[in-house]
PDB file of C-alpha atoms in Angstrom:
ATOM      1  CA  MET J  17       0.170  -0.013   0.198  1.00  0.00           C
ATOM      2  CA  LEU J  18       2.645   2.705   1.253  1.00  0.00           C
ATOM      3  CA  LEU J  19       4.435   1.391  -2.208  1.00  0.00           C
ATOM      4  CA  THR J  20       1.742   2.053  -4.427  1.00  0.00           C
ATOM      5  CA  ILE J  21       1.414   5.303  -2.886  1.00  0.00           C
ATOM      6  CA  PHE J  22       4.617   6.346  -3.357  1.00  0.00           C
ATOM      7  CA  VAL J  23       4.961   5.378  -6.979  1.00  0.00           C
ATOM      8  CA  ILE J  24       1.690   7.327  -7.478  1.00  0.00           C
ATOM      9  CA  THR J  25       2.760  10.582  -5.942  1.00  0.00           C
ATOM     10  CA  ILE J  26       5.994  10.229  -7.722  1.00  0.00           C
ATOM     11  CA  LEU J  27       4.554  10.036 -11.109  1.00  0.00           C
ATOM     12  CA  CYS J  28       2.141  13.023 -10.385  1.00  0.00           C
ATOM     13  CA  PHE J  29       4.783  15.360  -9.559  1.00  0.00           C
ATOM     14  CA  ALA J  30       6.805  14.018 -12.558  1.00  0.00           C
ATOM     15  CA  VAL J  31       4.142  14.497 -14.415  1.00  0.00           C
ATOM     16  CA  ALA J  32       3.454  17.884 -13.095  1.00  0.00           C
ATOM     17  CA  TYR J  33       7.400  18.920 -13.474  1.00  0.00           C
ATOM     18  CA  LYS J  34       7.177  17.816 -17.214  1.00  0.00           C
ATOM     19  CA  PHE J  35       3.823  19.634 -18.500  1.00  0.00           C
ATOM     20  CA  TYR J  36       3.195  22.112 -15.513  1.00  0.00           C
ATOM     21  CA  GLY J  37       6.464  23.261 -14.728  1.00  0.00           C
ATOM     22  CA  GLY J  38       7.081  23.619 -18.554  1.00  0.00           C
ATOM     23  CA  PHE J  39       4.072  25.957 -18.948  1.00  0.00           C
ATOM     24  CA  GLN J  40       5.226  27.767 -15.857  1.00  0.00           C
ATOM     25  CA  SER J  41       8.802  28.405 -17.591  1.00  0.00           C
ATOM     26  CA  ARG J  42       7.138  29.404 -21.186  1.00  0.00           C
ATOM     27  CA  PHE J  43       5.262  31.739 -19.066  1.00  0.00           C
ATOM     28  CA  TYR J  44       8.109  33.572 -17.219  1.00  0.00           C
ATOM     29  CA  ASP J  45      10.194  33.249 -20.298  1.00  0.00           C
ATOM     30  CA  LEU J  46      12.867  31.929 -18.607  1.00  0.00           C
ATOM     31  CA  ASP J  47      16.336  31.406 -20.404  1.00  0.00           C
ATOM     32  CA  PRO J  48      19.160  29.279 -19.509  1.00  0.00           C
ATOM     33  CA  ASN J  49      21.823  31.089 -20.428  1.00  0.00           C
ATOM     34  CA  ARG J  50      20.102  34.617 -19.030  1.00  0.00           C
ATOM     35  CA  LYS J  51      22.583  36.022 -15.826  1.00  0.00           C
ATOM     36  CA  THR J  52      21.076  35.657 -12.660  1.00  0.00           C
ATOM     37  CA  PRO J  53      21.596  38.827 -10.071  1.00  0.00           C
ATOM     38  CA  ALA J  54      24.081  36.770  -8.583  1.00  0.00           C
ATOM     39  CA  THR J  55      26.445  36.658 -11.240  1.00  0.00           C
ATOM     40  CA  GLU J  56      25.631  40.251 -12.904  1.00  0.00           C
ATOM     41  CA  LEU J  57      26.123  42.168  -9.229  1.00  0.00           C
ATOM     42  CA  GLN J  58      28.685  39.590  -8.154  1.00  0.00           C
ATOM     43  CA  ASP J  59      30.502  41.021  -4.809  1.00  0.00           C
ATOM     44  CA  ASP J  60      30.704  37.550  -2.958  1.00  0.00           C
ATOM     45  CA  ILE J  61      28.930  39.639  -0.182  1.00  0.00           C
ATOM     46  CA  ASP J  62      25.426  40.061  -1.124  1.00  0.00           C
ATOM     47  CA  TYR J  63      25.663  38.710  -4.505  1.00  0.00           C
ATOM     48  CA  CYS J  64      27.331  35.185  -4.769  1.00  0.00           C
ATOM     49  CA  PRO J  65      26.949  32.319  -7.087  1.00  0.00           C
ATOM     50  CA  ALA J  66      26.298  29.178  -5.761  1.00  0.00           C
ATOM     51  CA  HIS J  67      26.305  25.822  -7.275  1.00  0.00           C
ATOM     52  CA  PRO J  68      22.927  24.316  -8.499  1.00  0.00           C
ATOM     53  CA  ALA J  69      22.899  21.654  -5.661  1.00  0.00           C
ATOM     54  CA  VAL J  70      23.769  23.360  -2.819  1.00  0.00           C
ATOM     55  CA  LEU J  71      20.644  26.363  -4.116  1.00  0.00           C
ATOM     56  CA  MET J  72      18.436  23.268  -4.598  1.00  0.00           C
ATOM     57  CA  GLY J  73      19.443  21.925  -1.401  1.00  0.00           C
ATOM     58  CA  HIS J  74      18.487  25.688   0.107  1.00  0.00           C
ATOM     59  CA  HIS J  75      15.394  26.226  -1.595  1.00  0.00           C
ATOM     60  CA  PHE J  76      13.974  22.043  -0.645  1.00  0.00           C
ATOM     61  CA  ALA J  77      14.732  23.160   2.600  1.00  0.00           C
ATOM     62  CA  SER J  78      12.923  26.621   2.690  1.00  0.00           C
ATOM     63  CA  ILE J  79       9.593  24.996   0.893  1.00  0.00           C
ATOM     64  CA  ALA J  80       9.199  22.445   3.326  1.00  0.00           C
ATOM     65  CA  GLY J  81       7.026  25.109   5.453  1.00  0.00           C
ATOM     66  CA  ALA J  82       4.160  25.266   7.528  1.00  0.00           C
ATOM     67  CA  GLY J  83       1.889  23.849   4.331  1.00  0.00           C
ATOM     68  CA  PRO J  84       3.480  21.139   3.568  1.00  0.00           C
ATOM     69  CA  VAL J  85       5.068  19.412   6.912  1.00  0.00           C
ATOM     70  CA  VAL J  86       2.749  20.993   9.690  1.00  0.00           C
ATOM     71  CA  GLY J  87      -0.707  20.936   7.461  1.00  0.00           C
ATOM     72  CA  PRO J  88      -0.881  17.407   6.311  1.00  0.00           C
ATOM     73  CA  ILE J  89       0.054  16.034   9.834  1.00  0.00           C
ATOM     74  CA  ALA J  90      -2.965  18.165  10.985  1.00  0.00           C
ATOM     75  CA  ALA J  91      -4.686  17.030   8.046  1.00  0.00           C
ATOM     76  CA  ALA J  92      -4.278  13.298   8.932  1.00  0.00           C
ATOM     77  CA  ALA J  93      -4.649  13.958  12.841  1.00  0.00           C
ATOM     78  CA  ALA J  94      -8.543  15.289  12.052  1.00  0.00           C
ATOM     79  CA  LEU J  95      -9.355  13.647   8.726  1.00  0.00           C
ATOM     80  CA  GLY J  96      -7.198  10.502   7.573  1.00  0.00           C
ATOM     81  CA  TRP J  97      -4.701   9.770   5.438  1.00  0.00           C
ATOM     82  CA  LEU J  98      -6.804  10.435   1.723  1.00  0.00           C
ATOM     83  CA  PRO J  99      -7.395  14.353   2.425  1.00  0.00           C
ATOM     84  CA  THR J 100      -3.694  14.369   3.432  1.00  0.00           C
ATOM     85  CA  LEU J 101      -2.006  12.967   0.429  1.00  0.00           C
ATOM     86  CA  LEU J 102      -4.949  15.085  -1.756  1.00  0.00           C
ATOM     87  CA  TRP J 103      -2.927  18.145   0.437  1.00  0.00           C
ATOM     88  CA  ILE J 104       0.406  16.939  -0.580  1.00  0.00           C
ATOM     89  CA  ILE J 105      -0.055  16.039  -3.951  1.00  0.00           C
ATOM     90  CA  ILE J 106      -2.288  18.962  -5.077  1.00  0.00           C
ATOM     91  CA  GLY J 107      -1.243  21.752  -2.944  1.00  0.00           C
ATOM     92  CA  CYS J 108       2.596  20.990  -3.938  1.00  0.00           C
ATOM     93  CA  ILE J 109       1.544  21.207  -7.475  1.00  0.00           C
ATOM     94  CA  PHE J 110      -0.822  24.193  -7.842  1.00  0.00           C
ATOM     95  CA  PHE J 111      -0.103  26.153  -4.833  1.00  0.00           C
ATOM     96  CA  GLY J 112       3.075  25.362  -3.199  1.00  0.00           C
ATOM     97  CA  GLY J 113       5.193  25.106  -6.272  1.00  0.00           C
ATOM     98  CA  VAL J 114       3.410  28.065  -8.415  1.00  0.00           C
ATOM     99  CA  HIS J 115       3.860  30.164  -5.313  1.00  0.00           C
ATOM    100  CA  ASP J 116       7.319  29.679  -4.854  1.00  0.00           C
ATOM    101  CA  MET J 117       8.394  29.616  -8.625  1.00  0.00           C
ATOM    102  CA  GLY J 118       6.681  33.182  -9.133  1.00  0.00           C
ATOM    103  CA  ALA J 119       8.721  34.550  -6.172  1.00  0.00           C
ATOM    104  CA  LEU J 120      12.105  33.248  -7.367  1.00  0.00           C
ATOM    105  CA  VAL J 121      11.487  34.430 -10.473  1.00  0.00           C
ATOM    106  CA  ALA J 122      10.108  38.068  -9.274  1.00  0.00           C
ATOM    107  CA  SER J 123      12.983  38.220  -6.918  1.00  0.00           C
ATOM    108  CA  ILE J 124      15.136  37.255 -10.013  1.00  0.00           C
ATOM    109  CA  ARG J 125      13.737  39.901 -12.265  1.00  0.00           C
ATOM    110  CA  HIS J 126      14.806  42.417  -9.498  1.00  0.00           C
ATOM    111  CA  LYS J 127      18.218  42.402  -8.699  1.00  0.00           C
ATOM    112  CA  GLY J 128      17.674  39.588  -6.173  1.00  0.00           C
ATOM    113  CA  MET J 129      15.203  41.847  -3.818  1.00  0.00           C
ATOM    114  CA  SER J 130      12.698  40.495  -1.655  1.00  0.00           C
ATOM    115  CA  ILE J 131       9.645  39.938  -2.356  1.00  0.00           C
ATOM    116  CA  GLY J 132       8.777  43.312   0.281  1.00  0.00           C
ATOM    117  CA  GLU J 133      11.020  45.523  -1.890  1.00  0.00           C
ATOM    118  CA  VAL J 134       8.886  44.733  -5.206  1.00  0.00           C
ATOM    119  CA  VAL J 135       5.732  45.044  -3.705  1.00  0.00           C
ATOM    120  CA  ARG J 136       7.032  48.530  -3.005  1.00  0.00           C
ATOM    121  CA  GLN J 137       8.254  49.165  -6.359  1.00  0.00           C
ATOM    122  CA  TRP J 138       5.131  47.946  -7.899  1.00  0.00           C
ATOM    123  CA  ILE J 139       2.122  48.455  -5.494  1.00  0.00           C
ATOM    124  CA  GLY J 140       3.624  51.546  -3.410  1.00  0.00           C
ATOM    125  CA  ALA J 141       4.788  52.345   0.366  1.00  0.00           C
ATOM    126  CA  ARG J 142       1.415  51.360   1.849  1.00  0.00           C
ATOM    127  CA  GLY J 143       1.072  47.666   0.054  1.00  0.00           C
ATOM    128  CA  HIS J 144       5.102  47.486   1.318  1.00  0.00           C
ATOM    129  CA  LYS J 145       3.798  48.004   5.045  1.00  0.00           C
ATOM    130  CA  LEU J 146       0.613  45.851   4.904  1.00  0.00           C
ATOM    131  CA  PHE J 147       3.110  42.820   3.697  1.00  0.00           C
ATOM    132  CA  LEU J 148       5.507  43.038   5.845  1.00  0.00           C
ATOM    133  CA  ALA J 149       2.907  43.483   8.445  1.00  0.00           C
ATOM    134  CA  PHE J 150       1.150  39.876   7.131  1.00  0.00           C
ATOM    135  CA  THR J 151       4.904  38.230   6.122  1.00  0.00           C
ATOM    136  CA  TRP J 152       5.660  39.346  10.237  1.00  0.00           C
ATOM    137  CA  LEU J 153       2.580  38.500  11.904  1.00  0.00           C
ATOM    138  CA  SER J 154       2.835  34.912   9.225  1.00  0.00           C
ATOM    139  CA  LEU J 155       6.230  33.923  10.141  1.00  0.00           C
ATOM    140  CA  THR J 156       6.062  34.428  13.837  1.00  0.00           C
ATOM    141  CA  LEU J 157       2.921  31.720  13.502  1.00  0.00           C
ATOM    142  CA  VAL J 158       5.284  29.098  11.511  1.00  0.00           C
ATOM    143  CA  ILE J 159       8.000  29.636  13.716  1.00  0.00           C
ATOM    144  CA  ALA J 160       6.244  29.073  16.955  1.00  0.00           C
ATOM    145  CA  VAL J 161       4.405  26.301  15.402  1.00  0.00           C
ATOM    146  CA  PHE J 162       7.965  24.599  14.437  1.00  0.00           C
ATOM    147  CA  LEU J 163       9.771  25.379  17.459  1.00  0.00           C
ATOM    148  CA  GLU J 164       7.275  23.452  19.486  1.00  0.00           C
ATOM    149  CA  LEU J 165       7.557  20.615  16.893  1.00  0.00           C
ATOM    150  CA  ALA J 166      11.502  20.981  16.763  1.00  0.00           C
ATOM    151  CA  ALA J 167      11.250  21.089  20.981  1.00  0.00           C
ATOM    152  CA  GLN J 168       9.094  18.232  20.859  1.00  0.00           C
ATOM    153  CA  THR J 169      11.052  16.056  18.904  1.00  0.00           C
ATOM    154  CA  PHE J 170      14.020  17.023  21.006  1.00  0.00           C
ATOM    155  CA  ALA J 171      12.764  16.168  23.924  1.00  0.00           C
ATOM    156  CA  ALA J 172      11.036  12.926  22.921  1.00  0.00           C
ATOM    157  CA  ASP J 173      14.876  11.709  21.191  1.00  0.00           C
ATOM    158  CA  PRO J 174      18.420  12.855  22.735  1.00  0.00           C
ATOM    159  CA  ALA J 175      19.881  11.441  19.456  1.00  0.00           C
ATOM    160  CA  VAL J 176      17.661  13.958  17.756  1.00  0.00           C
ATOM    161  CA  ALA J 177      18.755  16.493  19.735  1.00  0.00           C
ATOM    162  CA  PHE J 178      22.333  15.786  19.174  1.00  0.00           C
ATOM    163  CA  THR J 179      22.386  15.130  15.506  1.00  0.00           C
ATOM    164  CA  ALA J 180      20.476  18.288  15.163  1.00  0.00           C
ATOM    165  CA  THR J 181      23.166  20.622  17.066  1.00  0.00           C
ATOM    166  CA  LEU J 182      26.095  18.991  15.273  1.00  0.00           C
ATOM    167  CA  TYR J 183      24.457  19.287  11.971  1.00  0.00           C
ATOM    168  CA  ILE J 184      24.272  22.971  12.977  1.00  0.00           C
ATOM    169  CA  PHE J 185      28.430  23.469  13.089  1.00  0.00           C
ATOM    170  CA  LEU J 186      28.869  20.814  10.436  1.00  0.00           C
ATOM    171  CA  ALA J 187      27.049  23.291   7.900  1.00  0.00           C
ATOM    172  CA  MET J 188      29.327  25.968   9.004  1.00  0.00           C
ATOM    173  CA  VAL J 189      31.650  23.644   8.276  1.00  0.00           C
ATOM    174  CA  PHE J 190      30.733  22.721   5.237  1.00  0.00           C
ATOM    175  CA  GLY J 191      30.612  25.995   3.777  1.00  0.00           C
ATOM    176  CA  VAL J 192      33.846  27.685   4.870  1.00  0.00           C
ATOM    177  CA  ALA J 193      35.368  24.248   3.427  1.00  0.00           C
ATOM    178  CA  ILE J 194      33.735  24.853   0.088  1.00  0.00           C
ATOM    179  CA  TYR J 195      33.879  28.954  -0.391  1.00  0.00           C
ATOM    180  CA  HIS J 196      37.511  29.907   1.530  1.00  0.00           C
ATOM    181  CA  TYR J 197      39.162  26.738   0.914  1.00  0.00           C
ATOM    182  CA  GLY J 198      38.011  25.549  -2.748  1.00  0.00           C
ATOM    183  CA  ILE J 199      37.265  21.720  -1.588  1.00  0.00           C
ATOM    184  CA  SER J 200      35.151  20.624  -4.473  1.00  0.00           C
ATOM    185  CA  LEU J 201      31.044  20.267  -3.246  1.00  0.00           C
ATOM    186  CA  LYS J 202      31.477  15.901  -4.713  1.00  0.00           C
ATOM    187  CA  VAL J 203      34.119  15.974  -1.666  1.00  0.00           C
ATOM    188  CA  SER J 204      33.037  18.017   0.802  1.00  0.00           C
ATOM    189  CA  THR J 205      29.669  16.131   0.393  1.00  0.00           C
ATOM    190  CA  ILE J 206      31.627  12.927   0.567  1.00  0.00           C
ATOM    191  CA  ILE J 207      33.445  13.747   3.927  1.00  0.00           C
ATOM    192  CA  MET J 208      30.176  15.437   5.437  1.00  0.00           C
ATOM    193  CA  LEU J 209      27.657  12.680   4.963  1.00  0.00           C
ATOM    194  CA  PRO J 210      28.741   9.800   7.266  1.00  0.00           C
ATOM    195  CA  ILE J 211      30.126  12.173   9.423  1.00  0.00           C
ATOM    196  CA  LEU J 212      26.233  13.310   9.778  1.00  0.00           C
ATOM    197  CA  PHE J 213      24.977   9.717   9.467  1.00  0.00           C
ATOM    198  CA  GLY J 214      27.747   8.282  12.438  1.00  0.00           C
ATOM    199  CA  SER J 215      26.484  11.589  14.480  1.00  0.00           C
ATOM    200  CA  LEU J 216      23.087   9.889  14.480  1.00  0.00           C
ATOM    201  CA  ILE J 217      24.368   6.347  14.820  1.00  0.00           C
ATOM    202  CA  PHE J 218      26.829   7.489  17.934  1.00  0.00           C
ATOM    203  CA  GLY J 219      23.923   9.531  19.508  1.00  0.00           C
ATOM    204  CA  ILE J 220      21.518   6.720  19.721  1.00  0.00           C
ATOM    205  CA  GLU J 221      23.787   4.308  21.330  1.00  0.00           C
ATOM    206  CA  SER J 222      26.260   6.761  23.486  1.00  0.00           C
ATOM    207  CA  SER J 223      25.293   6.916  27.470  1.00  0.00           C
ATOM    208  CA  TRP J 224      26.865  10.411  27.430  1.00  0.00           C
ATOM    209  CA  VAL J 225      24.463  11.716  24.397  1.00  0.00           C
ATOM    210  CA  GLN J 226      21.287  10.259  25.468  1.00  0.00           C
ATOM    211  CA  SER J 227      21.954  11.708  29.250  1.00  0.00           C
ATOM    212  CA  THR J 228      23.288  15.121  28.168  1.00  0.00           C
ATOM    213  CA  PHE J 229      20.857  15.930  25.871  1.00  0.00           C
ATOM    214  CA  CYS J 230      17.748  14.165  27.905  1.00  0.00           C
ATOM    215  CA  SER J 231      14.880  16.555  28.617  1.00  0.00           C
ATOM    216  CA  GLU J 232      14.757  15.156  32.226  1.00  0.00           C
ATOM    217  CA  PRO J 233      17.414  16.668  34.859  1.00  0.00           C
TER     218      PRO J 233
END
């Protein structure tokens, strides 16, 4: 059953990527040869070209927000698995994907500015202030929900808390290795992945981790 659901979901996403993604690409007149602000305005501070795999990783982590993560959990608890599956498939294709692609293109076409600045330019100061107020309120809600989920997960399993804490430092080392010391993305990934998975195994088996990262005194 689970394998069938997985295969159906992957097929839906693949078809949507090919046809609906292609439609959006044509609608936005995307050109892979056109320079992005990161290249056009490169100063290695605010504008810095990123490897496509790194960029995809950032976007993959960013899109997994309250909609596709917290929403389906709440839907599954209240309505069952079918509404949750439809939420993920239909929502990601026709809402999340469209929203994120439109926001990215808008930012790229406006020198990499945030959507708030794009709103200021095209709608005006009042629209800009209203948008920022909405963004602040919505992000406060999202952060609060994620903080609660993260705290519950960390409290339930010390190994997760240990690995997540180490992951933050590994991410900084990863960035320094690539951008400061010029180590290739492939080599850095080959080095970091075993360390990351090893830290999870170590966290599960280590009595020190279980006692130090335990929520109980």
